[in-house]
Short mmCIF file of C-alpha atoms in Angstrom, two decimals:
data_model
loop_
_atom_site.label_atom_id
_atom_site.label_comp_id
_atom_site.label_asym_id
_atom_site.label_seq_id
_atom_site.Cartn_x
_atom_site.Cartn_y
_atom_site.Cartn_z
CA MET A 1 163.47 139.23 66.08
CA SER A 2 166.18 140.94 68.09
CA GLU A 3 166.97 143.33 65.24
CA LYS A 4 165.53 146.80 65.33
CA ALA A 5 164.11 146.42 61.84
CA ASP A 6 161.83 143.67 63.08
CA GLN A 7 160.33 145.79 65.85
CA PRO A 8 156.96 147.38 65.04
CA PRO A 9 157.12 151.13 64.46
CA LEU A 10 155.85 153.52 67.07
CA SER A 11 152.36 154.52 66.04
CA SER A 12 151.29 158.13 65.84
CA SER A 13 148.60 157.64 68.46
CA VAL A 14 151.14 156.27 70.94
CA SER A 15 153.38 159.28 70.32
CA ALA A 16 150.43 161.55 70.92
CA TYR A 17 149.67 159.73 74.13
CA MET A 18 153.18 160.34 75.44
CA ASN A 19 152.66 164.12 75.08
CA ALA A 20 148.97 164.27 75.98
CA THR A 21 147.04 164.49 79.17
CA PRO A 22 144.84 161.52 80.17
CA SER A 23 141.71 163.54 79.52
CA SER A 24 142.67 164.24 75.90
CA TYR A 25 143.87 160.79 75.05
CA ASP A 26 141.61 158.73 72.81
CA LEU A 27 141.36 155.35 74.52
CA GLU A 28 139.55 153.73 71.61
CA ALA A 29 142.28 154.77 69.18
CA ALA A 30 144.92 153.42 71.54
CA ASP A 31 143.11 150.11 71.73
CA ARG A 32 142.96 149.85 67.95
CA ASP A 33 146.65 150.69 67.61
CA SER A 34 147.65 148.17 70.26
CA HIS A 35 145.78 145.41 68.40
CA ARG A 36 147.31 146.48 65.12
CA ASP A 37 150.86 146.53 66.49
CA PHE A 38 150.60 143.20 68.30
CA THR A 39 152.08 140.20 66.52
CA VAL A 40 153.15 136.74 67.60
CA GLU A 41 156.76 137.93 67.72
CA HIS A 42 156.03 141.22 69.51
CA ASN A 43 158.26 141.58 72.61
CA ALA A 44 158.28 137.81 73.13
CA VAL A 45 161.23 135.50 73.76
CA GLY A 46 161.36 131.90 74.92
CA TYR A 47 158.18 130.50 76.41
CA ALA A 48 156.37 133.81 75.94
CA LEU A 49 156.96 133.42 72.20
CA ILE A 50 155.70 129.82 72.33
CA ALA A 51 152.58 130.94 74.19
CA ASN A 52 151.91 133.69 71.63
CA PHE A 53 152.28 131.25 68.75
CA GLN A 54 150.19 128.42 70.18
CA SER A 55 147.41 130.74 71.34
CA SER A 56 147.27 132.47 67.94
CA ASP A 57 145.32 129.57 66.42
CA ARG A 58 143.35 126.68 67.91
CA ASP A 59 145.11 124.22 65.59
CA PHE A 60 148.42 125.01 67.32
CA LEU A 61 147.25 124.05 70.84
CA GLN A 62 149.29 120.84 70.91
CA TYR A 63 150.86 119.43 74.07
CA ARG A 64 152.18 116.14 75.38
CA GLY A 65 149.60 113.88 76.93
CA PHE A 66 152.18 111.87 78.94
CA LEU A 67 150.05 108.81 78.31
CA HIS A 68 152.83 106.43 79.34
CA LEU A 69 153.30 108.20 82.67
CA HIS A 70 149.56 108.20 83.32
CA SER A 71 149.54 104.44 82.82
CA ARG A 72 152.60 104.01 85.01
CA VAL A 73 151.13 106.01 87.89
CA LEU A 74 147.87 104.07 87.58
CA SER A 75 149.76 100.78 87.65
CA ALA A 76 151.69 101.86 90.76
CA LEU A 77 148.50 102.93 92.55
CA GLN A 78 146.85 99.69 91.50
CA ALA A 79 149.73 97.69 92.98
CA ASP A 80 149.63 99.69 96.23
CA ILE A 81 145.90 99.08 96.60
CA GLY A 82 146.45 95.40 95.87
CA TYR A 83 148.99 95.16 98.71
CA LEU A 84 146.60 96.94 101.07
CA GLU A 85 143.81 94.59 100.03
CA ALA A 86 145.96 91.55 100.76
CA GLU A 87 147.01 93.00 104.12
CA LEU A 88 143.39 93.67 105.05
CA ASP A 89 142.37 90.14 104.09
CA SER A 90 145.21 88.73 106.21
CA MET A 91 144.03 90.73 109.23
CA ASP A 92 140.46 89.53 108.79
CA GLU A 93 141.65 85.94 108.44
CA TRP A 94 143.80 86.24 111.58
CA ASP A 95 140.85 87.56 113.60
CA ILE A 96 138.68 84.68 112.39
CA ASN A 97 141.22 81.96 113.14
CA CYS A 98 142.77 83.36 116.34
CA GLY A 99 140.02 82.00 118.60
CA ILE A 100 139.72 85.24 120.53
CA GLU A 101 136.10 86.25 120.94
CA ARG A 102 137.01 89.90 121.37
CA ARG A 103 138.66 89.96 117.94
CA LEU A 104 135.68 88.22 116.33
CA ALA A 105 133.40 90.87 117.82
CA CYS A 106 135.53 93.56 116.20
CA LEU A 107 134.72 92.10 112.79
CA ARG A 108 131.00 92.62 113.46
CA ASP A 109 131.21 96.04 115.13
CA LYS A 110 133.02 98.85 113.31
CA LYS A 111 132.93 101.22 116.27
CA ARG A 112 134.32 98.56 118.59
CA ASP A 113 137.02 97.73 116.07
CA ASN A 114 138.09 101.38 115.97
CA LEU A 115 138.25 101.57 119.78
CA GLN A 116 139.93 98.24 120.53
CA SER A 117 142.24 97.90 117.53
CA ARG A 118 145.31 99.61 119.01
CA MET A 119 148.75 98.07 118.74
CA GLU A 120 149.34 98.27 122.49
CA ALA A 121 146.07 96.40 123.12
CA MET A 122 146.66 93.68 120.53
CA PRO A 123 147.85 90.15 121.47
CA ASP A 124 151.52 89.32 121.06
CA ALA A 125 150.66 86.83 118.33
CA TYR A 126 149.16 89.69 116.33
CA THR A 127 152.04 92.12 116.81
CA ALA A 128 154.44 89.38 115.73
CA VAL A 129 152.76 89.28 112.32
CA PHE A 130 151.42 92.80 111.74
CA ASP A 131 152.85 96.24 112.47
CA ARG A 132 149.54 98.14 112.36
CA THR A 133 145.82 97.64 112.86
CA ARG A 134 142.88 97.29 110.51
CA PRO A 135 141.63 100.90 110.96
CA ASP A 136 145.10 102.13 109.97
CA VAL A 137 144.97 100.03 106.81
CA MET A 138 141.46 101.24 106.02
CA LEU A 139 142.55 104.87 106.41
CA GLU A 140 145.43 104.44 103.97
CA LEU A 141 143.25 102.39 101.66
CA ARG A 142 140.65 105.16 101.56
CA THR A 143 143.30 107.71 100.57
CA LYS A 144 144.77 105.45 97.90
CA LEU A 145 141.36 104.67 96.41
CA VAL A 146 140.51 108.37 96.12
CA GLN A 147 143.83 109.00 94.36
CA TYR A 148 143.30 106.00 92.12
CA ASP A 149 139.75 106.97 91.16
CA GLU A 150 140.74 110.57 90.40
CA MET A 151 143.72 109.42 88.34
CA LEU A 152 141.60 106.85 86.53
CA LEU A 153 138.99 109.41 85.47
CA LYS A 154 141.59 112.03 84.53
CA THR A 155 143.47 109.48 82.44
CA ARG A 156 140.27 108.60 80.61
CA GLU A 157 139.72 112.30 79.86
CA VAL A 158 143.27 112.66 78.54
CA TYR A 159 142.91 109.58 76.34
CA ALA A 160 139.63 111.00 75.00
CA LEU A 161 141.44 114.07 73.65
CA GLN A 162 142.14 113.89 69.96
CA ARG A 163 145.48 113.61 68.24
CA PRO A 164 146.52 116.62 66.12
CA ALA A 165 145.98 116.36 62.40
CA GLN A 166 149.10 115.67 60.36
CA SER A 167 149.02 119.08 58.67
CA ASP A 168 148.59 120.88 62.01
CA TYR A 169 151.43 118.88 63.53
CA ASN A 170 153.68 119.68 60.58
CA SER A 171 152.89 123.39 60.94
CA VAL A 172 153.78 123.43 64.63
CA ARG A 173 156.91 121.34 64.21
CA ASN A 174 158.16 123.46 61.30
CA TRP A 175 157.69 126.58 63.41
CA PHE A 176 159.64 125.11 66.34
CA ASP A 177 162.40 123.90 64.00
CA ALA A 178 162.69 127.33 62.39
CA GLN A 179 162.33 129.57 65.46
CA LYS A 180 164.03 127.44 68.14
CA PRO A 181 162.48 129.56 70.91
CA VAL A 182 164.01 127.53 73.78
CA VAL A 183 167.03 125.30 74.29
CA ARG A 184 167.20 122.05 72.36
CA GLY A 185 166.54 119.82 75.36
CA GLU A 186 163.18 121.49 75.96
CA LEU A 187 162.13 121.11 72.33
CA ASP A 188 162.22 117.32 72.34
CA PHE A 189 158.49 117.11 73.11
CA ILE A 190 157.56 118.17 69.57
CA GLN A 191 159.25 115.05 68.20
CA ARG A 192 156.99 112.74 70.23
CA LYS A 193 154.10 112.87 67.79
CA GLU A 194 152.51 109.69 69.16
CA ASP A 195 152.21 111.35 72.59
CA LEU A 196 150.84 114.72 71.45
CA ILE A 197 147.23 115.72 72.00
CA THR A 198 145.30 118.76 70.79
CA LEU A 199 142.92 120.88 72.84
CA ARG A 200 140.83 121.70 69.81
CA ASP A 201 137.46 120.02 69.60
CA GLY A 202 136.94 117.60 66.75
CA ARG A 203 135.27 119.03 63.67
CA GLU A 204 132.69 117.16 61.66
CA SER A 205 134.74 117.42 58.45
CA ALA A 206 138.21 118.08 59.87
CA SER A 207 140.15 116.07 57.28
CA PHE A 208 138.25 117.66 54.42
CA ASP A 209 138.82 121.12 55.96
CA GLU A 210 142.56 120.44 55.93
CA PHE A 211 142.38 119.34 52.30
CA VAL A 212 140.53 122.53 51.37
CA GLU A 213 143.07 124.68 53.23
CA ARG A 214 145.94 122.96 51.41
CA CYS A 215 144.19 123.54 48.10
CA LEU A 216 143.65 127.20 48.95
CA HIS A 217 147.32 127.60 49.85
CA ALA A 218 148.45 125.88 46.64
CA LEU A 219 146.05 127.97 44.55
CA ASP A 220 147.24 131.15 46.27
CA LYS A 221 150.88 130.31 45.50
CA LEU A 222 149.99 129.57 41.89
CA LEU A 223 148.06 132.80 41.40
CA SER A 224 150.70 134.85 43.21
CA SER A 225 153.54 133.53 41.07
CA TRP A 226 151.59 133.58 37.82
CA CYS A 227 149.75 136.92 37.87
CA ARG A 228 150.48 138.31 41.36
CA CYS A 229 146.84 137.89 42.27
CA GLN A 230 146.05 138.05 45.99
CA ILE A 231 142.36 137.16 45.75
CA ILE A 232 142.68 134.06 47.95
CA LYS A 233 144.29 136.04 50.76
CA ARG A 234 141.74 138.83 50.44
CA ILE A 235 138.81 136.43 50.68
CA PHE A 236 140.00 133.92 53.27
CA ILE A 237 142.42 135.95 55.42
CA THR A 238 140.97 138.81 57.42
CA GLU A 239 142.79 142.07 58.07
CA GLU A 240 143.30 141.16 61.72
CA MET A 241 144.86 137.81 60.82
CA ARG A 242 147.26 139.43 58.35
CA HIS A 243 148.79 141.36 61.24
CA LYS A 244 149.08 138.40 63.60
CA THR A 245 152.66 137.65 62.60
CA ASN A 246 155.62 139.14 60.78
CA ASN A 247 156.67 135.70 59.58
CA LEU A 248 155.85 135.39 55.88
CA ARG A 249 155.81 131.59 56.17
CA ILE A 250 152.88 131.67 58.59
CA TYR A 251 149.39 132.38 57.32
CA TYR A 252 146.06 132.24 59.14
CA TYR A 253 142.85 131.41 57.30
CA ALA A 254 139.63 132.67 58.85
CA PRO A 255 137.91 129.53 60.22
CA GLN A 256 134.41 130.88 59.57
CA ARG A 257 135.19 131.57 55.92
CA VAL A 258 136.82 128.19 55.40
CA ASP A 259 133.83 126.51 57.07
CA THR A 260 131.49 128.40 54.74
CA LEU A 261 133.44 127.20 51.69
CA VAL A 262 133.48 123.62 53.00
CA ASN A 263 129.72 123.71 53.62
CA LEU A 264 129.13 124.99 50.09
CA ILE A 265 131.28 122.20 48.63
CA ILE A 266 129.53 119.52 50.69
CA THR A 267 126.12 120.92 49.71
CA ALA A 268 127.12 120.89 46.04
CA VAL A 269 128.37 117.29 46.28
CA ILE A 270 125.16 116.09 47.96
CA PHE A 271 123.02 117.99 45.45
CA THR A 272 124.95 116.47 42.55
CA LEU A 273 124.68 112.95 43.95
CA LEU A 274 120.93 113.39 44.34
CA VAL A 275 120.12 115.08 41.04
CA VAL A 276 122.45 113.43 38.51
CA PRO A 277 121.27 109.81 39.06
CA VAL A 278 117.63 110.93 38.93
CA VAL A 279 118.19 112.81 35.66
CA LEU A 280 120.04 109.85 34.14
CA MET A 281 117.32 107.39 35.09
CA TYR A 282 114.64 109.79 33.87
CA GLU A 283 116.33 110.02 30.46
CA MET A 284 116.61 106.24 30.33
CA ALA A 285 112.91 105.85 31.16
CA GLN A 286 111.71 108.07 28.32
CA VAL A 287 109.53 106.66 25.55
CA GLY A 288 111.59 104.81 23.02
CA GLY A 289 114.47 104.33 25.41
CA THR A 290 116.49 101.18 24.91
CA ALA A 291 117.99 101.00 28.40
CA SER A 292 117.46 97.78 30.31
CA PRO A 293 116.51 97.55 34.01
CA LEU A 294 120.04 96.35 34.72
CA GLU A 295 121.41 99.71 33.60
CA SER A 296 119.11 101.51 36.03
CA ILE A 297 120.23 99.16 38.80
CA GLY A 298 123.84 99.83 37.82
CA ILE A 299 123.33 103.60 38.11
CA LEU A 300 121.62 103.10 41.46
CA THR A 301 124.47 100.91 42.76
CA VAL A 302 127.24 103.26 41.61
CA SER A 303 125.42 106.32 42.95
CA THR A 304 124.87 104.71 46.36
CA LEU A 305 128.52 103.70 46.49
CA LEU A 306 129.64 107.24 45.65
CA PHE A 307 127.26 108.64 48.27
CA GLY A 308 128.71 106.34 50.93
CA LEU A 309 132.26 107.30 49.97
CA ALA A 310 131.35 111.00 50.09
CA MET A 311 129.76 110.60 53.52
CA SER A 312 132.83 108.77 54.79
CA ALA A 313 135.29 111.31 53.36
CA LEU A 314 133.44 114.55 54.12
CA THR A 315 132.03 113.75 57.57
CA THR A 316 132.89 111.75 60.67
CA ALA A 317 129.73 109.66 60.50
CA LYS A 318 129.78 106.42 62.48
CA ARG A 319 129.23 103.06 60.82
CA GLN A 320 125.58 102.83 61.76
CA GLU A 321 124.98 106.43 60.63
CA LEU A 322 126.75 105.76 57.35
CA PHE A 323 124.68 102.63 56.79
CA ALA A 324 121.40 104.42 57.61
CA ALA A 325 122.18 107.38 55.33
CA SER A 326 123.20 105.11 52.43
CA ALA A 327 120.06 103.00 52.87
CA ALA A 328 117.86 106.12 52.85
CA TYR A 329 119.63 107.46 49.76
CA CYS A 330 119.22 104.12 47.98
CA ALA A 331 115.52 104.03 48.94
CA VAL A 332 114.97 107.47 47.38
CA LEU A 333 116.57 106.35 44.12
CA VAL A 334 114.55 103.12 44.12
CA VAL A 335 111.35 105.17 44.38
CA PHE A 336 112.38 107.17 41.33
CA VAL A 337 113.30 104.02 39.40
CA SER A 338 109.95 102.39 40.17
CA ASN A 339 108.01 105.56 39.27
CA PHE A 340 109.82 106.03 35.99
CA GLY A 341 109.49 102.33 35.18
CA GLY A 342 105.74 102.42 35.84
CA GLN A 343 105.31 105.51 33.67
CA GLN A 344 107.21 103.85 30.83
CA VAL A 345 105.02 100.72 31.00
CA LYS A 346 101.83 102.81 30.97
CA THR A 347 103.09 104.79 27.99
CA GLN A 348 103.94 101.65 26.05
CA VAL A 349 100.52 100.13 26.80
CA ALA A 350 98.78 103.31 25.71
CA SER A 351 100.74 103.44 22.46
CA THR A 352 99.76 99.86 21.57
#
């Protein structure tokens, strides 16, 4: 990227701008040229290059969650609060057992406790055991609890973030291994896969989307090597995404177009799973058919199993949602089986 050949050429509109007055310069043309010339590698070195790459696609927004350190800080705060709790309990117990009415009154009156609980006003027996008063402990305890609560909620939010998909992680790691944008010691984070989180929201069919993208890439390589056909790139890679990078190993599929293809595939699968069993059972229920009820039940069982597998593979449905959808699907098929069976019985009775 430091070679001159890798630098984007100076566009004609930029050259015109250098010799033109502000009033004659076409701002819209300049904006278009700036977007066209910008790539991930454009005038970027080090962390600027990393920022360009990771912001170029939502799948690349992967960072360390520091989950171990979150737990360690929480454990330390928990221990500190535990010590303060024990110290506070010891002070309360001392006031109860000391036999001094003034100290017992402080336990019942918060304002009085704040006014009278000063180290210079405390009995010698108290100062021999404690080096501060109850209001001082409460003040520190309040600060520690606020820190603990904030850290607890933030840690829960971090743990709720999803892990990057394997294919997305491989893409990011391969880029870091190839580009080496920063020194080796600052690249170690990419090797901690178990500690990486992604900022991208979970998709309903994320794993299936990845499978479709891999299939598109494999099909594109096959067509390109076989007949030099670029139809996959033309359909699923927009003009803007083609100019995102000069690296031929990086390709960006348009998310909207991939989502459209995935939705079409899922719709086709659901349609097939609904229509094919009905058609098969209808053919079996025709007059003169020799199929037994067990064969209809077998088709129903296999179809319901395939529907459940499809729901599990193509969506992120929860167990109860998967169970409800499979039960509804099975109920629809049972209705068709009973209707076709009743029609067959009526036809046989009429023929006799």
